[in-house]
Coordinates of C-alpha atoms in Angstrom, one line a residue:
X1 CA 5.3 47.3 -31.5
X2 CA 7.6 45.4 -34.0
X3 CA 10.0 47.5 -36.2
X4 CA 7.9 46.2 -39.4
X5 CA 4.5 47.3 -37.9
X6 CA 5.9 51.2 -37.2
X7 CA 5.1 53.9 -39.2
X8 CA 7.2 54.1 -42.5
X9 CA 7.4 58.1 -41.9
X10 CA 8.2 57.7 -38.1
X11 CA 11.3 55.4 -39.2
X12 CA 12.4 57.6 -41.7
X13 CA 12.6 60.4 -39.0
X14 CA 14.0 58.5 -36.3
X15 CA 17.2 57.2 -38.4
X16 CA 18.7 61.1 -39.0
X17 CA 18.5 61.6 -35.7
X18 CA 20.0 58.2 -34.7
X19 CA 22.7 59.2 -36.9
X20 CA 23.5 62.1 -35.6
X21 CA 23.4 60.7 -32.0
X22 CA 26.1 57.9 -33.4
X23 CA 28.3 60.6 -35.4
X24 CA 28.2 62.6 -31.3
X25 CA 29.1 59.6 -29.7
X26 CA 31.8 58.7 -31.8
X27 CA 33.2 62.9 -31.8
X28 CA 33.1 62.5 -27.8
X29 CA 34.9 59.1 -28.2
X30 CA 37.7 60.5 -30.1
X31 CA 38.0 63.8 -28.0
X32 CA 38.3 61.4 -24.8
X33 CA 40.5 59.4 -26.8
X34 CA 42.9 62.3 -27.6
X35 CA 42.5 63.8 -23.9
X36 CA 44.0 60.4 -22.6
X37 CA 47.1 60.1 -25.1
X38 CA 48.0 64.2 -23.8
X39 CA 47.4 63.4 -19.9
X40 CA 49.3 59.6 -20.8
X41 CA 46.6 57.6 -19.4
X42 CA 46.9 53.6 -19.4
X43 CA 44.1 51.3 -20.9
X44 CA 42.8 50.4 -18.2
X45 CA 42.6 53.8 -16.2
X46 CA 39.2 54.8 -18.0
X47 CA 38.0 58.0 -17.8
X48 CA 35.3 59.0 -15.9
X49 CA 33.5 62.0 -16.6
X50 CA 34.6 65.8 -17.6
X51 CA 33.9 69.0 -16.6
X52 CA 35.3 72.5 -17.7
X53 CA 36.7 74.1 -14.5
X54 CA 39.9 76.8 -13.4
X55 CA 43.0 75.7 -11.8
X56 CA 43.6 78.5 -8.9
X57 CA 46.9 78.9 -8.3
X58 CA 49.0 82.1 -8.7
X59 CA 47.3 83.0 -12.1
X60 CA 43.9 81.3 -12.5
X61 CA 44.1 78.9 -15.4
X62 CA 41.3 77.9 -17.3
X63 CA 41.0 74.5 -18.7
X64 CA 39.4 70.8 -18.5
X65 CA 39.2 68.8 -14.9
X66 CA 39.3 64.9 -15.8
X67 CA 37.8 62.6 -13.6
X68 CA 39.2 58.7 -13.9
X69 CA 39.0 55.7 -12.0
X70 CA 42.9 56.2 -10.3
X71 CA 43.3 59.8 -11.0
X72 CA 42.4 63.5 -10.9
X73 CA 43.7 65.1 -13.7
X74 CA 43.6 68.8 -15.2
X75 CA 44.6 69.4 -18.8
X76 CA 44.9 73.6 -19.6
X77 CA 43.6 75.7 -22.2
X78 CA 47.4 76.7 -23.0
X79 CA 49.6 74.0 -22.3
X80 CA 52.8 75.8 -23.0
X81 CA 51.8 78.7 -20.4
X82 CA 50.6 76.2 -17.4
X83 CA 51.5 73.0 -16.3
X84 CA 49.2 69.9 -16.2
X85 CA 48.2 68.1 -13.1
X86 CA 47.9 64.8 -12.6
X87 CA 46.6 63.1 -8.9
X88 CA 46.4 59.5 -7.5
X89 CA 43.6 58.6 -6.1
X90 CA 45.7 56.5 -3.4
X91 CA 47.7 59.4 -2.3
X92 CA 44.7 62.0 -1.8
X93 CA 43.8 62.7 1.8
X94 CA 40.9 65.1 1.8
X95 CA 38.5 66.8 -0.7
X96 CA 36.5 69.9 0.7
X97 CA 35.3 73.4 0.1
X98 CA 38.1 76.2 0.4
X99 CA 37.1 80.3 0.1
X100 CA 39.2 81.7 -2.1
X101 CA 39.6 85.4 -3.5
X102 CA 36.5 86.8 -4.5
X103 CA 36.7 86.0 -8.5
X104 CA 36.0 82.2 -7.2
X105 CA 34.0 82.4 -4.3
X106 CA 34.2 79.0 -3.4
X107 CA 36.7 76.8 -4.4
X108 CA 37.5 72.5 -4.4
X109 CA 40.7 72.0 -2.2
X110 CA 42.3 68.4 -3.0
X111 CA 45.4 67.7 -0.5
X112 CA 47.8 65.0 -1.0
X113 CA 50.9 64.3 1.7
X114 CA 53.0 66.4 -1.0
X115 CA 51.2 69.1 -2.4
X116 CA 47.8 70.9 -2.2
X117 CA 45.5 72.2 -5.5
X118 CA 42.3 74.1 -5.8
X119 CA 39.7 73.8 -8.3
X120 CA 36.7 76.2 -9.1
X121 CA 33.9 75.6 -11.3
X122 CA 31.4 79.1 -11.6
X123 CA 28.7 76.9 -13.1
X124 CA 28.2 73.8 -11.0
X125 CA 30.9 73.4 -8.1
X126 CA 28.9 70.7 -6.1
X127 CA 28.2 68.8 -9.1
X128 CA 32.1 68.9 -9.6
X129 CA 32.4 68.2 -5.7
X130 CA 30.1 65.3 -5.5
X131 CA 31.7 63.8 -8.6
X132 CA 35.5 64.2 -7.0
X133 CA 34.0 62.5 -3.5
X134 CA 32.2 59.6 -5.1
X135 CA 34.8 58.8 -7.3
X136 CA 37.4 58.9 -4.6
X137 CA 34.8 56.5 -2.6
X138 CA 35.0 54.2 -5.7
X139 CA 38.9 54.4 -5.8
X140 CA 39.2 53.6 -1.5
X141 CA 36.5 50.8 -2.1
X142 CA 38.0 49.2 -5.1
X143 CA 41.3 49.1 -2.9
X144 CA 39.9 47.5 0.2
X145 CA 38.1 44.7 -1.6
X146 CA 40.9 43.6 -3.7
X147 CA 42.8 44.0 -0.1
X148 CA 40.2 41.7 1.5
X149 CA 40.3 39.1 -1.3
X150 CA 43.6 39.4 -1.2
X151 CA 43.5 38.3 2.7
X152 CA 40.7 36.0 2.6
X153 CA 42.5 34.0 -0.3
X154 CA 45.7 33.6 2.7
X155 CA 43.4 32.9 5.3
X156 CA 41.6 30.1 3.3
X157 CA 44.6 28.5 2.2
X158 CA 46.4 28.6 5.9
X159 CA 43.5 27.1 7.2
X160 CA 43.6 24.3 4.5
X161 CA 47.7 24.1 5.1
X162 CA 46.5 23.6 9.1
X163 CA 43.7 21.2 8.5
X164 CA 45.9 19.2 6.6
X165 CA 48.1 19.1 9.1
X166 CA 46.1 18.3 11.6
X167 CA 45.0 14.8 9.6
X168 CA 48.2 14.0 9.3
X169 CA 48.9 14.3 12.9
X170 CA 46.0 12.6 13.6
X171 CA 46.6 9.6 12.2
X172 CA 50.3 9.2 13.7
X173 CA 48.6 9.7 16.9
X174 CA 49.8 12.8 17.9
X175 CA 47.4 15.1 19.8
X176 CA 48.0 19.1 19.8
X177 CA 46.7 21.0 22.1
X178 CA 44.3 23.6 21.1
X179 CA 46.2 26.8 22.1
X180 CA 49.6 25.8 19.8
X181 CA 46.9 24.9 16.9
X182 CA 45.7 28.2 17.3
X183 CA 49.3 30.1 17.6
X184 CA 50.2 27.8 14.6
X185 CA 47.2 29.5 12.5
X186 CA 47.7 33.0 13.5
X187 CA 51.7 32.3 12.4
X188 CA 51.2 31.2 9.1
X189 CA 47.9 33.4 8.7
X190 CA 50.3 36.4 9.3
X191 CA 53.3 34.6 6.7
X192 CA 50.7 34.2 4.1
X193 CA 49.5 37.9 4.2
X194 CA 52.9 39.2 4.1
X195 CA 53.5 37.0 1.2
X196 CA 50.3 37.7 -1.0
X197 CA 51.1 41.6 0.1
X198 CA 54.8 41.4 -1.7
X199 CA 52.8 39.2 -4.7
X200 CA 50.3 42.0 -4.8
X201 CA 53.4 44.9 -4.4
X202 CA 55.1 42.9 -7.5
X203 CA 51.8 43.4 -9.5
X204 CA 51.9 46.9 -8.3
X205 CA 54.8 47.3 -9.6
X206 CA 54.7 45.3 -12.7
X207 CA 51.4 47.0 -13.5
X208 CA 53.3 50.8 -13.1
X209 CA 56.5 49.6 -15.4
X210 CA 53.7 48.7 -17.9
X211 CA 52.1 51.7 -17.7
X212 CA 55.3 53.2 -17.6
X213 CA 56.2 52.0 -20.8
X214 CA 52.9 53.0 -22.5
X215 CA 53.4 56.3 -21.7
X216 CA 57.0 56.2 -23.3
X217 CA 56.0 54.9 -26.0
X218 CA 52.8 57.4 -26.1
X219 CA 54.9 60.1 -25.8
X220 CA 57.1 59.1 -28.5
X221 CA 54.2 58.6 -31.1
X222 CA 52.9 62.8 -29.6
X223 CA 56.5 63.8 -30.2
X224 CA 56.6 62.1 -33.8
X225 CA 53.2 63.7 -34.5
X226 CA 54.8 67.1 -33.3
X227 CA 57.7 66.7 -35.5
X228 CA 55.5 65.9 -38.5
X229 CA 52.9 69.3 -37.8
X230 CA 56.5 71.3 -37.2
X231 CA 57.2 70.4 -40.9
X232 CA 54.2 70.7 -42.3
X233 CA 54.1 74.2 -40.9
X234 CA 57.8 74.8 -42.0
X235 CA 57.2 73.6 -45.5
X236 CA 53.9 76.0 -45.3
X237 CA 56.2 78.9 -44.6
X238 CA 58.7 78.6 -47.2
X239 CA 58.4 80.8 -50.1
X240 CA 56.6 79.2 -52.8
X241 CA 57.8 79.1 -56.6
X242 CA 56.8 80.8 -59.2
X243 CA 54.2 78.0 -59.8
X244 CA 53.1 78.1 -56.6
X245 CA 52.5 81.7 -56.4
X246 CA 50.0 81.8 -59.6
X247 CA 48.2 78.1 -58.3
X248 CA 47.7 79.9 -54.7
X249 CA 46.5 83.3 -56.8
X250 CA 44.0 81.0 -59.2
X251 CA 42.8 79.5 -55.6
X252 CA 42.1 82.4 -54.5
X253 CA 40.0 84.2 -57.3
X254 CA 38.5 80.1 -57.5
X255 CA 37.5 80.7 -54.2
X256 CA 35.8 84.6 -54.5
X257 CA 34.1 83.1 -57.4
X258 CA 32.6 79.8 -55.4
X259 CA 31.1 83.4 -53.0
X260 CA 29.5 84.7 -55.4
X261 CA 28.5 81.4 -57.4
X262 CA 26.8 80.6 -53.6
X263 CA 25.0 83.9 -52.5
X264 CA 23.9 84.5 -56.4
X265 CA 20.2 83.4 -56.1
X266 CA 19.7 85.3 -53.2
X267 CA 20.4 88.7 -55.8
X268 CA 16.9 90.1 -56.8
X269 CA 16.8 90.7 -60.7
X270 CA 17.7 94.3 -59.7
X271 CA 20.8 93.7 -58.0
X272 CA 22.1 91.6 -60.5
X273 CA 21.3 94.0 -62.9
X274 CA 23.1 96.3 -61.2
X275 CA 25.7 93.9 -61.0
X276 CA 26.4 93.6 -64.6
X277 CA 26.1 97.3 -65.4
X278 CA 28.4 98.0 -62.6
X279 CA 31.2 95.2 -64.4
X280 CA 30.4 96.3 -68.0
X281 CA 31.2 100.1 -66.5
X282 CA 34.6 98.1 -65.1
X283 CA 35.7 96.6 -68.8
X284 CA 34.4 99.9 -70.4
X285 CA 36.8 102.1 -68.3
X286 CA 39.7 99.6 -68.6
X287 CA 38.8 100.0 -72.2
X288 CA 39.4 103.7 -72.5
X289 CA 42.5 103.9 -70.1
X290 CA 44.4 101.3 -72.7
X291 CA 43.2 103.6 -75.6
X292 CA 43.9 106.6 -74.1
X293 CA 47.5 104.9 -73.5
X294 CA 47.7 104.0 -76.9
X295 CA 46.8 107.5 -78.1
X296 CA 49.7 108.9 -76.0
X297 CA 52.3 106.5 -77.0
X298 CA 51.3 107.7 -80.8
X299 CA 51.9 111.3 -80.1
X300 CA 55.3 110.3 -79.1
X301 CA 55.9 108.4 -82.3
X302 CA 54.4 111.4 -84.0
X303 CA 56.4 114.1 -82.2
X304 CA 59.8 111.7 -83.0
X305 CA 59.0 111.5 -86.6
X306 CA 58.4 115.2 -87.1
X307 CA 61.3 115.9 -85.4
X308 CA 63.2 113.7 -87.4
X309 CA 61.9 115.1 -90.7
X310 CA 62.7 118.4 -89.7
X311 CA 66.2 117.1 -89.0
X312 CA 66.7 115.7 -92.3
X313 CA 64.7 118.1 -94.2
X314 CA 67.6 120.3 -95.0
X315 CA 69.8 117.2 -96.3
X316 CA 67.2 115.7 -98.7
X317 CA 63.6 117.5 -100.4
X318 CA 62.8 114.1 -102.2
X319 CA 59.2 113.5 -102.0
X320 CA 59.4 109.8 -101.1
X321 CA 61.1 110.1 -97.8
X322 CA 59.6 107.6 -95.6
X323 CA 59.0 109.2 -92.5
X324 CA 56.6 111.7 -94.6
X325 CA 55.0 108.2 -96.2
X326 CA 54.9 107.1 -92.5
X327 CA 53.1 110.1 -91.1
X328 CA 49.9 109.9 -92.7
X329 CA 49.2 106.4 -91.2
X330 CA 50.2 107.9 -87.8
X331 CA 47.6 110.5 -88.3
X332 CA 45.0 108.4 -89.6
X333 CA 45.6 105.6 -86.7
X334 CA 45.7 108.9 -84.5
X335 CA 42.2 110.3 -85.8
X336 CA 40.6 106.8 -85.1
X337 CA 41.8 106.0 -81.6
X338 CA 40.4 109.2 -80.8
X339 CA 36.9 108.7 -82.4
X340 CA 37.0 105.2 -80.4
X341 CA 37.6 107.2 -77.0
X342 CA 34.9 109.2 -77.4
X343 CA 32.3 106.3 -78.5
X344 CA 33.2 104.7 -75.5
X345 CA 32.8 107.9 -73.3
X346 CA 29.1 108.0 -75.0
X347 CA 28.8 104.5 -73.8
X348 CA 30.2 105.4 -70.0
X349 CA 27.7 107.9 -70.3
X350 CA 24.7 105.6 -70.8
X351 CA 25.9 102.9 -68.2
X352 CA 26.1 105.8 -65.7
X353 CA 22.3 106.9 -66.7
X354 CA 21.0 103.3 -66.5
X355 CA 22.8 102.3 -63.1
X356 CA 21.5 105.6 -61.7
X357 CA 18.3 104.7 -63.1
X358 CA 18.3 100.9 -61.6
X359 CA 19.0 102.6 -58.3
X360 CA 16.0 105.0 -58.5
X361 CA 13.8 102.3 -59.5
X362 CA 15.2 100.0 -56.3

């Protein structure tokens, strides 16, 4: 069925979920991608599949196996606690099953001429087995055919060398006897192999100072990306200004705000009731601490004037002695912060009555 004769709904459907499959794809690609700058992977050694595995060895260390096309690799969980491993293909010599203690019953031994490591796998150790065994078959197999084209190639062009040869000899009218023809071809057979096997040694060998330098210059760009996250985390840790200090404060109550902003229509009319009786309660008893402050700070005035006029009562009796103008205003200021503590008191009162009301009623 064509695209145009599909179902308009069906379409709509599919592309989300095509979407989503592309935004995977391209999250996997750039996790590979990152896997094979840390374990300094060339271009053209792609990787071949991952699996999540432990690396047995004194202290079992969990991490990531990675399976390539010329090596065995294992990247850990905590790189600055346990070293990475990284295998050639070429130099392994056997992949089996190995018991080991009883955490990991069975284990994957992988032995080079050098060295010997075990991997475990609780969930699927075949699967891992079967995928470290065919891709070691891919490896050998890749190696002997570009050996065999490598000696085919000779053997063609020795025998076109000898051929032409032969012509030649031929037509001065010398005849060789079958036997030297034949040492003839095995002798320059053997030459030519020997020279397209240092040719193919000096592509070896330029191939591993190019890879070589990619992983220099890899490692260079991770220890310049190091460097950077170092300073960004250093910057992050210096004491911030003044400035800084009241921006990261305003973030902060910004952010409580955006909370309660989001999980607001889930509130029932009750709860936010409750809510806004329970904040009004809040602003009345800040309220009545500040007056009740004020009220004290008075009294001190008070208490300082009277003392004062009872100082200097004895050196002047004029009427019109300010403090005794001052004092009635203290009073009067006095009497009405009071009468403003106790209103709001009433209104504490009725706030406590309703919440306790709201709460009966939920």
């Amino acid at each position: 069925m064509r695209r145009s004769q599909q179902d308009p709904q069906t379409i709509e459907k599919a592309q989300p979920v095509a979407a989503a499959s592309g935004t995977r794809r391209r999250s996997i690609s750039q996790k590979l991608n990152k896997l094979a700058r840390r374990l300094r992977l060339s271009h053209r050694d792609s990787i071949v599949t991952t699996m999540p595995a432990f690396c047995v060895s004194d202290v079992p260390a969990r991490g990531t196996i990675v399976i390539t096309r010329r090596h065995i690799c294992f990247w850990p969980a905590l790189p600055s606690l346990t070293p990475e491993v990284k295998l050639k293909f070429s130099d392994v010599v056997s992949i089996c099953k190995e018991k080991v203690f009883s955490l990991f019953p069975t284990g994957i031994r992988i032995a080079t001429a050098q060295r010997a490591v075990t991997f475990s796998n609780i969930g699927s150790r075949d699967r891992l087995l079967q995928q470290l065994q065919s891709a070691w078959d891919a490896s050998a197999d890749a190696a002997n055919s570009a050996s065999a084209i490598v000696e085919s190639h000779a053997a063609l062009a020795v025998v076109s060398q000898v051929e032409a040869s032969t012509d030649d000899s031929g037509d001065s009218g010398f005849d060789a006897s079958p036997v030297v023809q034949q040492l003839q071809l095995q002798q320059d057979v053997g030459d030519r192999i020997e020279d397209d096997g240092e040719e193919l040694d000096g592509n070896v060998e330029e191939e591993d100072e190019e890879e070589e330098e990619e992983e220099e210059e890899e490692e260079e760009e991770e220890q310049e990306e190091q460097q950077e996250d170092r300073q960004l985390e250093t910057n992050r840790n210096q004491p911030a200004t003044e400035t800084g200090r009241l921006t990261s404060v305003c973030h902060r109550w910004l952010a409580k705000l955006a909370t309660l902003v989001r999980y607001a229509p889930r509130l029932t009319w009750v709860s936010a009731g409750a809510v806004l009786s329970l904040m009004l309660l809040l602003l009345c008893t800040i309220s009545a601490v500040t007056l009740s402050y004020r009220v004290i700070l008075l009294q001190r005035q008070v208490a300082a004037l009277t003392a004062t006029q009872t100082a200097t009562a004895a050196e002047s009796s004029f009427v019109d002695d300010p403090l005794s103008l001052k004092r009635p205003a203290l009073e009067h200021q006095i009497g009405w912060t009071l009468r403003g503590v106790s209103k709001l008191s009433r209104q504490l009162d009725s706030l406590v009555q309703r919440v306790a009301s709201i709460e009966n009623g939920r």
